[in-house]
């Protein structure tokens, strides 16, 4: 993990805490799919077959669990639960989702956040779930079907093409970008990746913003910590789009009781793996001004 030490001291990054938290055992976490069942009903059923559930305090519908592999359960196959990191679950909660709106999830596979967005919107409105990968799109389609997300449509193209037909058509956009993945626990990562990802990320954030209606909200997120993939990407959008404004998601996350640090771009948040027992994320929330 040599190169990662270069991040020490940047925007609250602590290499020693990173090294410790990234390799410690991870508790599995499940989200109850409220499109299909009530939370209490699913919990009772899981506890009756010996699952030991501990409620995650920041969500009404999510639990840490011990023992059994949740992917091998009937409840999983039936789409009553999804396996998802709680840091990932935070992101749809920050999107100002409402019933009946039109949402674009630009980099959606395998659909953890898409299916959660669908559940928050109570199956109403429309979600276009797009991904460029032929392999990963299969998992996305399966998860959407398994979870009964009837408001989701799958699109398979490079996200940079979406403004061709989606310009200013969406109330809400998520760009959960491909990245070098330093924040994912249980994986040892080496330096590198930012050079590969940063140009693509700049194009994806720009495409996502083009697709946003005036007045709409976009989230840009990664699970990595290099400024080249995070703050620099957000700054490139702010420089090229005079109608792009940062919404203070740092305060919003703190208000939900989770720990995070203010990023190098004021109002964007960095969640490190040692903060809340979650994977690490960078999150920016951007509003498109109504005026040009
Ligand atoms: C971090 S993952 C998305 C995870 C997903 N949002 C979830 O919560 O399950 C990034 C995704 O971006 C996709 N991707 C990579 N390049 C892309 C591009 N040019 N356009 C659209 N999607 C792309 C990858 O295939 C990958 O599935």
CSV table of C-alpha atoms and ligand atoms in Angstrom, one decimal:
chain,number,residue,atom,x,y,z
A,1,UNK,CA,0.0,0.0,0.0
A,2,UNK,CA,3.1,2.2,-0.4
A,3,UNK,CA,1.8,4.9,-2.7
A,4,UNK,CA,-1.4,5.4,-0.6
A,5,UNK,CA,0.8,7.0,2.1
A,6,UNK,CA,1.0,10.0,-0.1
A,7,UNK,CA,-2.6,10.8,0.9
A,8,UNK,CA,-1.6,11.1,4.6
A,9,UNK,CA,-2.8,14.5,5.9
A,10,UNK,CA,-4.8,15.4,2.8
A,11,UNK,CA,-8.4,16.3,3.7
A,12,UNK,CA,-8.4,14.3,7.0
A,13,UNK,CA,-6.9,11.2,5.5
A,14,UNK,CA,-4.9,9.1,8.1
A,15,UNK,CA,-2.8,6.4,6.6
A,16,UNK,CA,-2.5,4.4,9.9
A,17,UNK,CA,-6.3,4.3,10.5
A,18,UNK,CA,-6.9,3.5,6.8
A,19,UNK,CA,-4.5,0.5,6.9
A,20,UNK,CA,-6.1,-0.8,10.1
A,21,UNK,CA,-9.8,-0.3,9.0
A,22,UNK,CA,-9.4,-1.5,5.5
A,23,UNK,CA,-8.3,-4.9,6.5
A,24,UNK,CA,-10.4,-5.6,9.6
A,25,UNK,CA,-13.3,-8.2,9.4
A,26,UNK,CA,-16.4,-6.7,7.8
A,27,UNK,CA,-19.9,-7.4,9.1
A,28,UNK,CA,-22.3,-8.2,6.4
A,29,UNK,CA,-25.1,-5.7,5.9
A,30,UNK,CA,-28.6,-6.1,4.5
A,31,UNK,CA,-31.3,-3.6,3.4
A,32,UNK,CA,-34.9,-4.8,3.6
A,33,UNK,CA,-36.6,-4.1,0.2
A,34,UNK,CA,-39.7,-2.3,1.3
A,35,UNK,CA,-41.2,-2.5,-2.2
A,36,UNK,CA,-41.9,-6.1,-1.4
A,37,UNK,CA,-42.4,-6.4,2.4
A,38,UNK,CA,-42.5,-4.6,5.7
A,39,UNK,CA,-39.3,-4.3,7.7
A,40,UNK,CA,-40.7,-6.0,10.9
A,41,UNK,CA,-42.1,-8.9,8.9
A,42,UNK,CA,-38.8,-9.6,7.2
A,43,UNK,CA,-36.8,-9.3,10.4
A,44,UNK,CA,-39.1,-11.7,12.3
A,45,UNK,CA,-38.8,-14.2,9.5
A,46,UNK,CA,-35.0,-13.9,9.4
A,47,UNK,CA,-34.6,-14.1,13.2
A,48,UNK,CA,-36.8,-17.2,13.2
A,49,UNK,CA,-34.2,-19.0,11.0
A,50,UNK,CA,-31.4,-17.9,13.4
A,51,UNK,CA,-30.1,-14.7,11.9
A,52,UNK,CA,-28.7,-12.2,14.4
A,53,UNK,CA,-29.7,-8.7,13.2
A,54,UNK,CA,-28.4,-5.4,14.6
A,55,UNK,CA,-30.2,-2.3,13.4
A,56,UNK,CA,-27.9,0.3,11.6
A,57,UNK,CA,-28.9,3.5,13.4
A,58,UNK,CA,-28.9,5.8,10.3
A,59,UNK,CA,-31.5,3.9,8.3
A,60,UNK,CA,-35.0,2.6,9.0
A,61,UNK,CA,-34.5,-0.5,6.9
A,62,UNK,CA,-30.9,-1.8,7.3
A,63,UNK,CA,-29.1,-4.2,9.5
A,64,UNK,CA,-25.7,-5.6,10.3
A,65,UNK,CA,-25.7,-9.3,10.7
A,66,UNK,CA,-23.6,-12.3,11.9
A,67,UNK,CA,-23.0,-15.7,10.6
A,68,UNK,CA,-25.0,-16.9,7.6
A,69,UNK,CA,-24.2,-15.7,4.1
A,70,UNK,CA,-27.3,-13.6,3.2
A,71,UNK,CA,-26.9,-14.3,-0.6
A,72,UNK,CA,-27.8,-18.0,0.1
A,73,UNK,CA,-31.1,-17.3,1.6
A,74,UNK,CA,-34.7,-17.6,0.2
A,75,UNK,CA,-35.3,-14.1,1.4
A,76,UNK,CA,-32.5,-12.9,-1.0
A,77,UNK,CA,-33.8,-14.9,-3.9
A,78,UNK,CA,-37.3,-13.6,-3.3
A,79,UNK,CA,-36.0,-10.0,-3.4
A,80,UNK,CA,-37.0,-9.2,0.2
A,81,UNK,CA,-33.4,-8.2,1.1
A,82,UNK,CA,-30.4,-6.7,-0.7
A,83,UNK,CA,-26.8,-6.9,0.4
A,84,UNK,CA,-25.3,-3.4,0.4
A,85,UNK,CA,-22.7,-1.5,2.3
A,86,UNK,CA,-24.2,1.2,4.6
A,87,UNK,CA,-22.0,3.9,3.1
A,88,UNK,CA,-23.5,3.1,-0.3
A,89,UNK,CA,-27.0,3.2,1.3
A,90,UNK,CA,-26.4,6.8,2.4
A,91,UNK,CA,-26.1,8.1,-1.2
A,92,UNK,CA,-29.7,7.6,-2.4
A,93,UNK,CA,-30.8,9.1,0.9
A,94,UNK,CA,-29.1,12.4,-0.1
A,95,UNK,CA,-30.7,12.7,-3.6
A,96,UNK,CA,-33.8,14.7,-2.6
A,97,UNK,CA,-35.9,11.9,-4.1
A,98,UNK,CA,-39.7,12.4,-4.4
A,99,UNK,CA,-42.5,10.3,-5.8
A,100,UNK,CA,-43.2,10.6,-9.5
A,101,UNK,CA,-39.9,12.2,-10.6
A,102,UNK,CA,-37.6,11.1,-13.4
A,103,UNK,CA,-34.2,9.9,-12.3
A,104,UNK,CA,-31.0,9.0,-14.2
A,105,UNK,CA,-28.5,6.5,-12.7
A,106,UNK,CA,-25.7,6.9,-15.1
A,107,UNK,CA,-23.3,4.2,-13.9
A,108,UNK,CA,-25.8,1.8,-12.3
A,109,UNK,CA,-24.5,-1.8,-12.3
A,110,UNK,CA,-25.0,-4.0,-10.3
A,111,UNK,CA,-27.9,-1.9,-9.1
A,112,UNK,CA,-27.5,-1.6,-5.3
A,113,UNK,CA,-28.3,2.1,-5.4
A,114,UNK,CA,-30.8,1.8,-8.3
A,115,UNK,CA,-33.0,-0.6,-6.4
A,116,UNK,CA,-32.7,1.5,-3.2
A,117,UNK,CA,-33.7,4.6,-5.2
A,118,UNK,CA,-36.7,2.6,-6.5
A,119,UNK,CA,-37.7,1.7,-3.0
A,120,UNK,CA,-37.4,5.3,-1.7
A,121,UNK,CA,-39.6,6.4,-4.6
A,122,UNK,CA,-42.1,3.7,-3.6
A,123,UNK,CA,-42.0,2.3,-7.2
A,124,UNK,CA,-43.3,5.5,-8.7
A,125,UNK,CA,-41.9,7.8,-11.3
A,126,UNK,CA,-39.2,6.5,-13.7
A,127,UNK,CA,-35.6,5.5,-13.2
A,128,UNK,CA,-33.3,5.0,-16.2
A,129,UNK,CA,-30.5,2.7,-14.9
A,130,UNK,CA,-27.6,2.8,-17.4
A,131,UNK,CA,-24.3,1.1,-17.5
A,132,UNK,CA,-21.6,0.6,-20.1
A,133,UNK,CA,-20.5,-2.9,-19.2
A,134,UNK,CA,-21.9,-5.8,-21.0
A,135,UNK,CA,-21.0,-8.2,-18.2
A,136,UNK,CA,-22.3,-6.0,-15.3
A,137,UNK,CA,-25.5,-5.0,-17.0
A,138,UNK,CA,-26.8,-8.6,-16.6
A,139,UNK,CA,-26.5,-8.3,-12.8
A,140,UNK,CA,-28.2,-4.9,-12.9
A,141,UNK,CA,-31.2,-6.4,-14.9
A,142,UNK,CA,-31.4,-9.4,-12.5
A,143,UNK,CA,-31.4,-7.2,-9.4
A,144,UNK,CA,-34.0,-4.9,-10.8
A,145,UNK,CA,-36.2,-7.9,-11.6
A,146,UNK,CA,-35.5,-9.7,-8.3
A,147,UNK,CA,-36.4,-6.6,-6.3
A,148,UNK,CA,-39.6,-5.9,-8.3
A,149,UNK,CA,-38.5,-2.4,-9.3
A,150,UNK,CA,-41.3,-1.8,-11.9
A,151,UNK,CA,-40.3,1.9,-12.2
A,152,UNK,CA,-36.8,1.0,-13.6
A,153,UNK,CA,-35.7,0.8,-17.2
A,154,UNK,CA,-32.3,-0.5,-18.2
A,155,UNK,CA,-30.1,1.3,-20.7
A,156,UNK,CA,-26.8,-0.1,-22.0
A,157,UNK,CA,-24.5,2.5,-23.4
A,158,UNK,CA,-21.5,4.7,-22.5
A,159,UNK,CA,-22.8,7.3,-20.1
A,160,UNK,CA,-21.1,10.0,-22.2
A,161,UNK,CA,-23.8,9.3,-24.9
A,162,UNK,CA,-26.7,10.0,-22.7
A,163,UNK,CA,-27.0,13.8,-23.4
A,164,UNK,CA,-27.8,12.8,-27.1
A,165,UNK,CA,-31.3,12.0,-26.0
A,166,UNK,CA,-31.4,12.9,-22.3
A,167,UNK,CA,-30.4,16.6,-22.2
A,168,UNK,CA,-32.2,18.4,-19.4
A,169,UNK,CA,-34.8,15.5,-19.1
A,170,UNK,CA,-34.1,14.4,-15.5
A,171,UNK,CA,-35.1,15.9,-12.1
A,172,UNK,CA,-32.3,14.0,-10.4
A,173,UNK,CA,-29.0,12.3,-11.6
A,174,UNK,CA,-26.6,10.0,-9.9
A,175,UNK,CA,-23.1,9.6,-11.3
A,176,UNK,CA,-21.7,6.8,-9.1
A,177,UNK,CA,-18.5,6.8,-11.0
A,178,UNK,CA,-16.0,4.1,-11.9
A,179,UNK,CA,-12.9,4.7,-9.7
A,180,UNK,CA,-9.7,3.3,-8.2
A,181,UNK,CA,-11.7,1.9,-5.2
A,182,UNK,CA,-9.5,2.8,-2.3
A,183,UNK,CA,-12.5,3.0,0.0
A,184,UNK,CA,-13.7,-0.6,-0.4
A,185,UNK,CA,-12.9,-2.5,2.7
A,186,UNK,CA,-11.4,-6.0,2.5
A,187,UNK,CA,-9.4,-5.2,-0.6
A,188,UNK,CA,-5.8,-4.2,-0.6
A,189,UNK,CA,-5.3,-1.4,-3.2
A,190,UNK,CA,-2.1,0.0,-4.7
A,191,UNK,CA,-1.5,3.5,-5.9
A,192,UNK,CA,-2.6,4.1,-9.5
A,193,UNK,CA,-5.8,4.4,-11.2
A,194,UNK,CA,-6.4,8.1,-10.9
A,195,UNK,CA,-4.6,8.8,-14.2
A,196,UNK,CA,-6.8,6.2,-15.8
A,197,UNK,CA,-10.1,7.3,-14.3
A,198,UNK,CA,-9.9,11.1,-13.9
A,199,UNK,CA,-10.4,12.0,-17.6
A,200,UNK,CA,-13.4,9.6,-17.9
A,201,UNK,CA,-14.9,10.9,-14.6
A,202,UNK,CA,-14.7,14.5,-15.9
A,203,UNK,CA,-16.7,13.5,-18.9
A,204,UNK,CA,-19.2,11.5,-17.0
A,205,UNK,CA,-19.9,14.3,-14.4
A,206,UNK,CA,-20.3,16.7,-17.3
A,207,UNK,CA,-22.7,14.3,-19.2
A,208,UNK,CA,-24.7,13.8,-16.0
A,209,UNK,CA,-25.0,17.5,-15.5
A,210,UNK,CA,-26.2,18.0,-19.1
A,211,UNK,CA,-29.0,15.6,-18.5
A,212,UNK,CA,-30.2,17.4,-15.4
A,213,UNK,CA,-33.2,19.7,-15.6
A,214,UNK,CA,-32.7,23.3,-14.4
A,215,UNK,CA,-33.5,23.2,-10.7
A,216,UNK,CA,-32.5,19.5,-10.5
A,217,UNK,CA,-30.0,17.8,-8.2
A,218,UNK,CA,-27.0,15.6,-9.1
A,219,UNK,CA,-24.9,13.5,-6.8
A,220,UNK,CA,-21.3,12.6,-7.9
A,221,UNK,CA,-19.8,9.9,-5.8
A,222,UNK,CA,-16.7,7.6,-5.8
A,223,UNK,CA,-15.4,5.1,-3.4
A,224,UNK,CA,-11.9,6.4,-3.5
A,225,UNK,CA,-9.8,9.2,-2.0
A,226,UNK,CA,-7.4,10.6,-4.6
A,227,UNK,CA,-8.3,14.3,-5.1
A,228,UNK,CA,-7.7,13.8,-8.9
A,229,UNK,CA,-10.9,11.5,-8.9
A,230,UNK,CA,-12.9,13.7,-6.6
A,231,UNK,CA,-12.4,17.4,-5.9
A,232,UNK,CA,-10.5,17.9,-9.2
A,233,UNK,CA,-13.4,16.4,-11.1
A,234,UNK,CA,-16.0,18.5,-9.3
A,235,UNK,CA,-13.9,21.6,-9.9
A,236,UNK,CA,-13.7,20.9,-13.6
A,237,UNK,CA,-17.5,20.9,-13.7
A,238,UNK,CA,-17.8,24.1,-11.7
A,239,UNK,CA,-15.3,25.8,-14.0
A,240,UNK,CA,-17.1,24.7,-17.2
A,241,UNK,CA,-20.7,25.1,-16.0
A,242,UNK,CA,-21.5,28.5,-14.5
A,243,UNK,CA,-25.0,27.2,-13.5
A,244,UNK,CA,-23.6,24.4,-11.3
A,245,UNK,CA,-23.7,25.0,-7.5
A,246,UNK,CA,-22.5,22.9,-4.6
A,247,UNK,CA,-25.1,22.0,-2.0
A,248,UNK,CA,-23.6,21.4,1.4
A,249,UNK,CA,-23.8,17.6,1.8
A,250,UNK,CA,-21.1,17.6,4.5
A,251,UNK,CA,-23.6,19.2,6.9
A,252,UNK,CA,-26.5,17.1,5.7
A,253,UNK,CA,-24.6,13.9,6.4
A,254,UNK,CA,-23.5,15.1,9.9
A,255,UNK,CA,-27.1,16.0,10.5
A,256,UNK,CA,-28.1,12.3,9.9
A,257,UNK,CA,-25.7,11.3,12.7
A,258,UNK,CA,-22.8,10.0,10.5
A,259,UNK,CA,-19.3,11.2,10.8
A,260,UNK,CA,-17.4,12.6,7.8
A,261,UNK,CA,-15.0,15.4,6.9
A,262,UNK,CA,-15.5,18.5,4.8
A,263,UNK,CA,-13.5,17.9,1.6
A,264,UNK,CA,-11.1,20.1,-0.3
A,265,UNK,CA,-14.2,21.6,-2.1
A,266,UNK,CA,-16.2,23.2,0.7
A,267,UNK,CA,-19.5,21.4,1.2
A,268,UNK,CA,-18.5,18.1,-0.3
A,269,UNK,CA,-17.9,15.1,2.0
A,270,UNK,CA,-15.3,12.5,2.5
A,271,UNK,CA,-16.4,9.4,4.5
A,272,UNK,CA,-13.5,7.3,5.6
A,273,UNK,CA,-13.8,3.6,6.5
A,274,UNK,CA,-12.9,4.3,10.2
A,275,UNK,CA,-15.7,6.9,10.6
A,276,UNK,CA,-18.9,4.8,10.7
A,277,UNK,CA,-18.0,1.1,10.0
A,278,UNK,CA,-18.7,1.6,6.3
A,279,UNK,CA,-16.8,1.6,3.0
A,280,UNK,CA,-15.2,5.0,2.3
A,281,UNK,CA,-16.8,7.5,-0.1
A,282,UNK,CA,-16.5,10.9,-1.6
A,283,UNK,CA,-19.8,12.6,-2.2
A,284,UNK,CA,-20.6,15.9,-4.0
A,285,UNK,CA,-24.2,17.3,-4.3
A,286,UNK,CA,-24.7,19.7,-7.1
A,287,UNK,CA,-27.7,21.8,-8.1
A,288,UNK,CA,-28.3,23.2,-11.6
A,289,UNK,CA,-29.5,26.8,-11.3
A,290,UNK,CA,-32.8,27.7,-13.0
A,291,UNK,CA,-31.1,30.6,-14.8
A,292,UNK,CA,-28.3,30.2,-17.3
B,1,LIG,C1,-19.0,2.1,-8.8
B,1,LIG,S1,-19.7,1.2,-10.0
B,1,LIG,C2,-21.4,1.5,-9.9
B,1,LIG,C3,-22.0,0.8,-8.7
B,1,LIG,C4,-23.5,1.0,-8.7
B,1,LIG,N1,-23.9,2.4,-8.8
B,1,LIG,C5,-24.2,0.3,-7.5
B,1,LIG,O1,-24.5,1.0,-6.5
B,1,LIG,O2,-24.5,-0.9,-7.5
B,1,LIG,C6,-19.3,2.0,-11.5
B,1,LIG,C7,-19.9,1.5,-12.8
B,1,LIG,O3,-19.6,2.3,-13.8
B,1,LIG,C8,-19.7,1.6,-15.0
B,1,LIG,N2,-19.0,2.3,-16.1
B,1,LIG,C9,-17.7,2.4,-16.4
B,1,LIG,N3,-17.5,3.2,-17.4
B,1,LIG,C10,-18.7,3.7,-17.8
B,1,LIG,C11,-19.2,4.6,-18.8
B,1,LIG,N4,-18.3,5.2,-19.6
B,1,LIG,N5,-20.5,4.9,-18.9
B,1,LIG,C12,-21.4,4.3,-18.0
B,1,LIG,N6,-21.0,3.4,-17.1
B,1,LIG,C13,-19.7,3.1,-16.9
B,1,LIG,C14,-19.0,0.3,-14.6
B,1,LIG,O4,-19.4,-0.8,-15.5
B,1,LIG,C15,-19.5,0.1,-13.2
B,1,LIG,O5,-20.6,-0.8,-13.2
